PDB file of C-alpha atoms in Angstrom:
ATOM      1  CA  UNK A  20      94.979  37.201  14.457  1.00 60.00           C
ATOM      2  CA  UNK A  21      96.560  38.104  11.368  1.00 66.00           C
ATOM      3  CA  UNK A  22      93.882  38.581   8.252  1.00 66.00           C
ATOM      4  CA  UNK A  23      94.986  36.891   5.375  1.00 66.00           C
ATOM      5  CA  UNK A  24      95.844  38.384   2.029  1.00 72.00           C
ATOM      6  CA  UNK A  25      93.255  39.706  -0.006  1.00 70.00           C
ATOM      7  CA  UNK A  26      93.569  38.321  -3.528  1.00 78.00           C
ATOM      8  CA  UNK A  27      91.941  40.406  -6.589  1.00 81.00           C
ATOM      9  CA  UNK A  28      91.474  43.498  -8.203  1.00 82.00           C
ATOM     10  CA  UNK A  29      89.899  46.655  -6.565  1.00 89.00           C
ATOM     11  CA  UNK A  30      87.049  48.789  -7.701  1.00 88.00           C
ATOM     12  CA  UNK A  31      89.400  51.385  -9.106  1.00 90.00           C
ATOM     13  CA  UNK A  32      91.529  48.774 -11.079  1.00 89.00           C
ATOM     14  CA  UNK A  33      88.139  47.284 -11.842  1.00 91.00           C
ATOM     15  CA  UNK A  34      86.700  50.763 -13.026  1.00 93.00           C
ATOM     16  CA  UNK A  35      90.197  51.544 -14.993  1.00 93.00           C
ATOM     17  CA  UNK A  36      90.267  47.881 -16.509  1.00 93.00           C
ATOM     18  CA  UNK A  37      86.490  49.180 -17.791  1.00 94.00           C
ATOM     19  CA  UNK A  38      87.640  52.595 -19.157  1.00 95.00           C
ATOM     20  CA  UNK A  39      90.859  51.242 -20.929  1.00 95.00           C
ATOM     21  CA  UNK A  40      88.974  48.293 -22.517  1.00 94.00           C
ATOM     22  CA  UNK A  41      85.750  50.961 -23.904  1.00 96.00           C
ATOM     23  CA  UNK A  42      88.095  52.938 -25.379  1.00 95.00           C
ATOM     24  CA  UNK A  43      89.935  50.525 -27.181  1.00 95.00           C
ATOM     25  CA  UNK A  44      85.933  49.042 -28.053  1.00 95.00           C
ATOM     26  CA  UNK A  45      85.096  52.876 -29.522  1.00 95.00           C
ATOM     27  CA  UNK A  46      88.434  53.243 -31.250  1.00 95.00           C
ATOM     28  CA  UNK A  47      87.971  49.941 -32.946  1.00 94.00           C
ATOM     29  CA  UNK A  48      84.370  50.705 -33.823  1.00 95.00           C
ATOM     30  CA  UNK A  49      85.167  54.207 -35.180  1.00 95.00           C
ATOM     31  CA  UNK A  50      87.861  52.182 -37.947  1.00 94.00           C
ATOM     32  CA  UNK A  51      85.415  49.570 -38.739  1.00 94.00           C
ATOM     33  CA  UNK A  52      82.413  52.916 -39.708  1.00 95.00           C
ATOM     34  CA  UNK A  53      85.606  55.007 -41.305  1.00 94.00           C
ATOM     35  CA  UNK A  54      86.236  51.528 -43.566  1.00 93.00           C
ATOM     36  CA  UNK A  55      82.612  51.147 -44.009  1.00 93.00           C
ATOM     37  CA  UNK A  56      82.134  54.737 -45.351  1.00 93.00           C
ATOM     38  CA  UNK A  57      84.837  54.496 -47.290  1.00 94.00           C
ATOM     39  CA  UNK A  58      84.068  51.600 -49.156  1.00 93.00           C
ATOM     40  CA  UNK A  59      80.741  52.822 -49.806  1.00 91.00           C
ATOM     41  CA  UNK A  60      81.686  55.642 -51.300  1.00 91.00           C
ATOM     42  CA  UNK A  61      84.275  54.048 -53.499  1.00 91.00           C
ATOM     43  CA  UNK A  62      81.623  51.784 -54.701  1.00 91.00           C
ATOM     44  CA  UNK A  63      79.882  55.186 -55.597  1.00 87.00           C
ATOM     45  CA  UNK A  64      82.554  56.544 -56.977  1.00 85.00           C
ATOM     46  CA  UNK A  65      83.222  52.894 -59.219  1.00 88.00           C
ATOM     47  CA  UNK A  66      79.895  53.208 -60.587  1.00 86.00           C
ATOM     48  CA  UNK A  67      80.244  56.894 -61.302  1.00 84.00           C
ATOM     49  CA  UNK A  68      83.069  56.680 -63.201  1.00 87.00           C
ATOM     50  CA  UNK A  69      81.399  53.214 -64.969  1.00 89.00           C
ATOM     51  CA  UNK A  70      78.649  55.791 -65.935  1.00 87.00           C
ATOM     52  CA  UNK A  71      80.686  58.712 -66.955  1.00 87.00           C
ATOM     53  CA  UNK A  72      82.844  56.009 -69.439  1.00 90.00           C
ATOM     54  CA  UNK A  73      79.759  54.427 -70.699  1.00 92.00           C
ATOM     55  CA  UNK A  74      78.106  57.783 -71.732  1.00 91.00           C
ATOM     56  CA  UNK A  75      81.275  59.571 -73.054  1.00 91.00           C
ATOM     57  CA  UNK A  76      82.098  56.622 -75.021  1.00 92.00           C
ATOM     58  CA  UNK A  77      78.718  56.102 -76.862  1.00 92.00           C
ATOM     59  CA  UNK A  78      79.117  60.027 -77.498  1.00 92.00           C
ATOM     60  CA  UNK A  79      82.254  59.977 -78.582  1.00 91.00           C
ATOM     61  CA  UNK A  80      81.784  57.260 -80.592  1.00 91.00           C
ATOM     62  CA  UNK A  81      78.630  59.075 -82.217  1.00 90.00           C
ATOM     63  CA  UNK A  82      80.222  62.080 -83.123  1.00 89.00           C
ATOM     64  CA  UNK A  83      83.437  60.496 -85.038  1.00 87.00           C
ATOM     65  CA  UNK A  84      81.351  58.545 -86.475  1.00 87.00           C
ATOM     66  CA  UNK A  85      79.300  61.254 -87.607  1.00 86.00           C
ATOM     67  CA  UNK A  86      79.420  62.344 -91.980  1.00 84.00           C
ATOM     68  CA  UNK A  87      77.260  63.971 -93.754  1.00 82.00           C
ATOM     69  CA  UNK A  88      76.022  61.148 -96.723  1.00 78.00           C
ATOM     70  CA  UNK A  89      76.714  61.857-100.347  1.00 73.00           C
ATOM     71  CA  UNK A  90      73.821  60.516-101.911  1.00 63.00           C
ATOM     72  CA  UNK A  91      71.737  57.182-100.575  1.00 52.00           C
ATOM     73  CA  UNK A  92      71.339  54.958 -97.805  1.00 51.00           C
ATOM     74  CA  UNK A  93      69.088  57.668 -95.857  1.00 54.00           C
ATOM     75  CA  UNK A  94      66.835  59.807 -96.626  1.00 53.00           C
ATOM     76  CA  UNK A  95      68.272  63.501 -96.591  1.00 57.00           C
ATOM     77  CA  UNK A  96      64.532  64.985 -96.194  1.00 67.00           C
ATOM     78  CA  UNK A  97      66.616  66.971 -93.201  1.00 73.00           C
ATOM     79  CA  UNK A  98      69.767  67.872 -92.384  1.00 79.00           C
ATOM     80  CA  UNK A  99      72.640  65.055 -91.376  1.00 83.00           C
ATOM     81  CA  UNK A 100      73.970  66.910 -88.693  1.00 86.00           C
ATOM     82  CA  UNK A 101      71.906  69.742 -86.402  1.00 85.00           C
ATOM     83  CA  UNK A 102      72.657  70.490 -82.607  1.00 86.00           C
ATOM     84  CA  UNK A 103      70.196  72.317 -80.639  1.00 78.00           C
ATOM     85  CA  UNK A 104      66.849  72.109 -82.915  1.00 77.00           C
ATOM     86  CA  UNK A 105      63.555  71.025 -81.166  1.00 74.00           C
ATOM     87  CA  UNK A 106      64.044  68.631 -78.064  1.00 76.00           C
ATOM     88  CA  UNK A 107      66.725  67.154 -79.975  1.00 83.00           C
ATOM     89  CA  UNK A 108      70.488  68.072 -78.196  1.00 89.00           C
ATOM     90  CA  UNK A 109      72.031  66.638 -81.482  1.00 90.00           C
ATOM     91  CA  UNK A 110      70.780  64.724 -83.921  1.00 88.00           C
ATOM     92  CA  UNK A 111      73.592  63.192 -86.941  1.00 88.00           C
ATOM     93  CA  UNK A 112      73.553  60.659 -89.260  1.00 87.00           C
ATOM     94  CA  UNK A 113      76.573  57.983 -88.698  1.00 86.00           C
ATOM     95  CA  UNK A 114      78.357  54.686 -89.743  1.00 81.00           C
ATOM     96  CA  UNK A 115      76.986  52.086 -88.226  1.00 75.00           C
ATOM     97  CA  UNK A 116      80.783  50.906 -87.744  1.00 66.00           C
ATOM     98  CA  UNK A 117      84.326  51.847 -88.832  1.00 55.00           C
ATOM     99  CA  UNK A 118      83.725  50.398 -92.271  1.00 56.00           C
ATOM    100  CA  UNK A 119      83.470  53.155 -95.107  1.00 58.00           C
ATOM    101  CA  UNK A 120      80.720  50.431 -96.616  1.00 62.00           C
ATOM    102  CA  UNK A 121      78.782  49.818 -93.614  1.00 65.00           C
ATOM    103  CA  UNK A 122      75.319  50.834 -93.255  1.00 79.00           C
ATOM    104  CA  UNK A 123      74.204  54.495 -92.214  1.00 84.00           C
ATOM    105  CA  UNK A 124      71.961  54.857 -89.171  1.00 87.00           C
ATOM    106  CA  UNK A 125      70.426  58.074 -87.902  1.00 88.00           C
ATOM    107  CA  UNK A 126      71.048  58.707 -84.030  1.00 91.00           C
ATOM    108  CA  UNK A 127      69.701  61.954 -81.804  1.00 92.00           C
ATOM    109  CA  UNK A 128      70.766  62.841 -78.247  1.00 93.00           C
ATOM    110  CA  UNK A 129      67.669  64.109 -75.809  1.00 93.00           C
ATOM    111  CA  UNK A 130      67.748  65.197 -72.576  1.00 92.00           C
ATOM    112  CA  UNK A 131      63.898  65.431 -70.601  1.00 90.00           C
ATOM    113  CA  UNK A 132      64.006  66.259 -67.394  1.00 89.00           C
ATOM    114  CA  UNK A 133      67.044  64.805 -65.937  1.00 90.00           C
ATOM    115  CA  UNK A 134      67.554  62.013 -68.487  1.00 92.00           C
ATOM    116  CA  UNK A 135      69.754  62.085 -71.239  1.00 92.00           C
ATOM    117  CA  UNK A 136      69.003  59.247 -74.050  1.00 93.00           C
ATOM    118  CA  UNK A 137      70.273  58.149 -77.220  1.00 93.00           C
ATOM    119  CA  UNK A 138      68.011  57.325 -80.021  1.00 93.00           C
ATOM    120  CA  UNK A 139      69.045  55.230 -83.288  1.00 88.00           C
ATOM    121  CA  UNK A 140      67.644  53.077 -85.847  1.00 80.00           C
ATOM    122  CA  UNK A 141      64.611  53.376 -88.484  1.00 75.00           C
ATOM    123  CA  UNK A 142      62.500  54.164 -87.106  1.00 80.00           C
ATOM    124  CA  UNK A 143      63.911  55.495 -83.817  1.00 83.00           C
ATOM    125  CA  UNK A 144      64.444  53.249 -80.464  1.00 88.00           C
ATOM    126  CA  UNK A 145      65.558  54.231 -77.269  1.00 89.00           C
ATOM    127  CA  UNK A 146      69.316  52.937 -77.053  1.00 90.00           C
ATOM    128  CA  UNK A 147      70.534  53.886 -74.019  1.00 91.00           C
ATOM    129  CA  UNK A 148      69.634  55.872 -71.071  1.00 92.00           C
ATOM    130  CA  UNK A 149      71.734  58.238 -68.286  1.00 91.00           C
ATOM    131  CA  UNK A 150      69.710  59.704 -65.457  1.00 91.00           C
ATOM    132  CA  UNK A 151      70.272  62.413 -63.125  1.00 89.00           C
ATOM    133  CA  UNK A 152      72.060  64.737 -66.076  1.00 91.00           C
ATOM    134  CA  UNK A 153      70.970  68.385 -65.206  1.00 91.00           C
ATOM    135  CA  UNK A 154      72.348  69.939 -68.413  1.00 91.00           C
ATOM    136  CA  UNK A 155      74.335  69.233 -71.445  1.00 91.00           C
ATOM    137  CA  UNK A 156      75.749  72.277 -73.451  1.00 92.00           C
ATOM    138  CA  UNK A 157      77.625  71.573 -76.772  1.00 92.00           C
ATOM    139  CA  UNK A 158      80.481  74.190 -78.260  1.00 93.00           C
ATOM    140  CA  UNK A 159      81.834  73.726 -82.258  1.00 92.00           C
ATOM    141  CA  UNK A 160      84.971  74.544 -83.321  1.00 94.00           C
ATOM    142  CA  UNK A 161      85.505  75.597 -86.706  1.00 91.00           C
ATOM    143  CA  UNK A 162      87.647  77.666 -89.179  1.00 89.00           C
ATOM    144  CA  UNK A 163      89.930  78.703 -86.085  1.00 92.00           C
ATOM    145  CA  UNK A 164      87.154  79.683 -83.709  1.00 93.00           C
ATOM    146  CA  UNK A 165      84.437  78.367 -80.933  1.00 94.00           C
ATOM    147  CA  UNK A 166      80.523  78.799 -82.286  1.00 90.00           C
ATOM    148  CA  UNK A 167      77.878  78.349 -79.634  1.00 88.00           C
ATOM    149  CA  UNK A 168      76.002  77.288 -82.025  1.00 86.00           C
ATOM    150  CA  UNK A 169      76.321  74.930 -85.272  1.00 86.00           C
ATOM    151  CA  UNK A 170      73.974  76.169 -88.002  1.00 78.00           C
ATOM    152  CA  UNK A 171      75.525  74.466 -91.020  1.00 79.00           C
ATOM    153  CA  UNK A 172      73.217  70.997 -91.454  1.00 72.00           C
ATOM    154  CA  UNK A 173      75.226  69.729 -94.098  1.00 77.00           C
ATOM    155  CA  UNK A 174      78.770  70.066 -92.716  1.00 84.00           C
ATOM    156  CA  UNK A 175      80.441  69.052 -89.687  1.00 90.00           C
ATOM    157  CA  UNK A 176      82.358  71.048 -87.216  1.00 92.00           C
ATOM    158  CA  UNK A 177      86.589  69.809 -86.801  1.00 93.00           C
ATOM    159  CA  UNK A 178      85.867  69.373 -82.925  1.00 94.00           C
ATOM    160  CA  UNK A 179      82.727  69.794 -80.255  1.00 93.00           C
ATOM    161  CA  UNK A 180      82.807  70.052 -76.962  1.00 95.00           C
ATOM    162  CA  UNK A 181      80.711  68.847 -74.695  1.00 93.00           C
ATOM    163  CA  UNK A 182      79.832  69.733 -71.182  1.00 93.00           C
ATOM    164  CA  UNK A 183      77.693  67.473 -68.792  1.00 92.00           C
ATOM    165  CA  UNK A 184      76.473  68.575 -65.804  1.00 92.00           C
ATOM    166  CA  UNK A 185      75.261  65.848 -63.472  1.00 90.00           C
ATOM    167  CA  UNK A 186      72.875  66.098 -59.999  1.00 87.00           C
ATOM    168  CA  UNK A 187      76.010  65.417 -57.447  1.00 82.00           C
ATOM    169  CA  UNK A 188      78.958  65.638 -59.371  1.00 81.00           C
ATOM    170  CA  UNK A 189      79.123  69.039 -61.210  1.00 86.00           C
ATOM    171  CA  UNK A 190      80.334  69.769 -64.534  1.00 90.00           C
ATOM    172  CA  UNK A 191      82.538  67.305 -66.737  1.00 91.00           C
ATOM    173  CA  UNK A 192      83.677  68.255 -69.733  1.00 93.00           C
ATOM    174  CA  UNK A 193      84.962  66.796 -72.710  1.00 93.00           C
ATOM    175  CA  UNK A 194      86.626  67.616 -76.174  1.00 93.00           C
ATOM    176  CA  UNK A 195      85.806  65.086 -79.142  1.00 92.00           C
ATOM    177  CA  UNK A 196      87.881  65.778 -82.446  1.00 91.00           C
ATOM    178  CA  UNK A 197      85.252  64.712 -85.538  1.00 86.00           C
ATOM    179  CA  UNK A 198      86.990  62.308 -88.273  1.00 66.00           C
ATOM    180  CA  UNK A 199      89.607  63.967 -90.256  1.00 54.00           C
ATOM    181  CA  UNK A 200      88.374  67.327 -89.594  1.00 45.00           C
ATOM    182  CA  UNK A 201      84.617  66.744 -90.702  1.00 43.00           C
ATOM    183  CA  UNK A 202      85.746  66.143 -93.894  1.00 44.00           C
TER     184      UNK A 202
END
């Protein structure tokens, strides 16, 4: 008696079949967490770099705007521009736009804790708002040289620079020329 032909697969092919087909399972699954993570953290990154613009630009901003008044629209009972004095980081008075004409507003930077804000109006408001800042150090440049600190109220430095340091990212720093010299 002859026995006919078996017809399928054997444990081994069975077993190999298995082993082949996992491994292409993990190797799949280990691309789909790599894309995963990565997205994440360019999200991250996205809204890092959303923060870092939005902050740097209202500073920025600030600071050219920055004069020191010749006579009305505030009250000079102290100085237009100080850095360092009190919880205040800096503290200026500014044109509410580009406009020479346009109203003057008074602005001050704080940082408590690990928040920086920004401060305008009469009387003061809370305007914006940038959390996990550990530090903020400001350097003035003037008459050909870097001050640590800026002791002249009613004059403005030609450039400051500004360093923030922020929880997970480290130092950034950033160089903002004032108006026509702070003149």
């Amino acid at each position: 008696m002859k026995l006919a032909k078996q017809r399928g697969f054997t444990l081994l092919e069975m077993m190999l079949a298995l082993t082949l087909f996992s491994l292409v399972a993990l190797a799949g699954y280990q691309l789909l967490q790599t894309h995963l993570r990565s997205q994440a953290q360019l999200v991250e990154d996205v809204a890092r770099m959303s923060f870092l613009t939005r902050l740097f630009s209202l500073l920025e901003r600030d600071l050219q705007h920055a004069l020191i008044p010749a006579n009305g629209g505030i009250a000079l009972a102290e100085p237009s521009f100080v850095a360092g004095i009190g919880n205040d980081l800096l503290a200026l008075v500014r044109r509410s736009s580009v406009n020479s004409n346009a109203a003057l507003q008074r602005v001050r930077w704080r940082l408590s804790n690990t928040t920086l804000s920004r401060y305008s109006g009469d009387p003061l408001q809370p305007t914006a708002h940038f959390n996990d800042v550990t530090a903020v150090n400001l350097r003035f440049y003037s008459a050909g040289r870097w001050q640590a600190r800026w002791q002249a109220g009613f004059a403005l430095p030609e450039a400051i620079e500004v360093t923030v340091t922020l929880r997970n990212s480290g130092a950034l720093q950033r160089i903002v020329l004032l108006g026509a010299g702070g003149k």
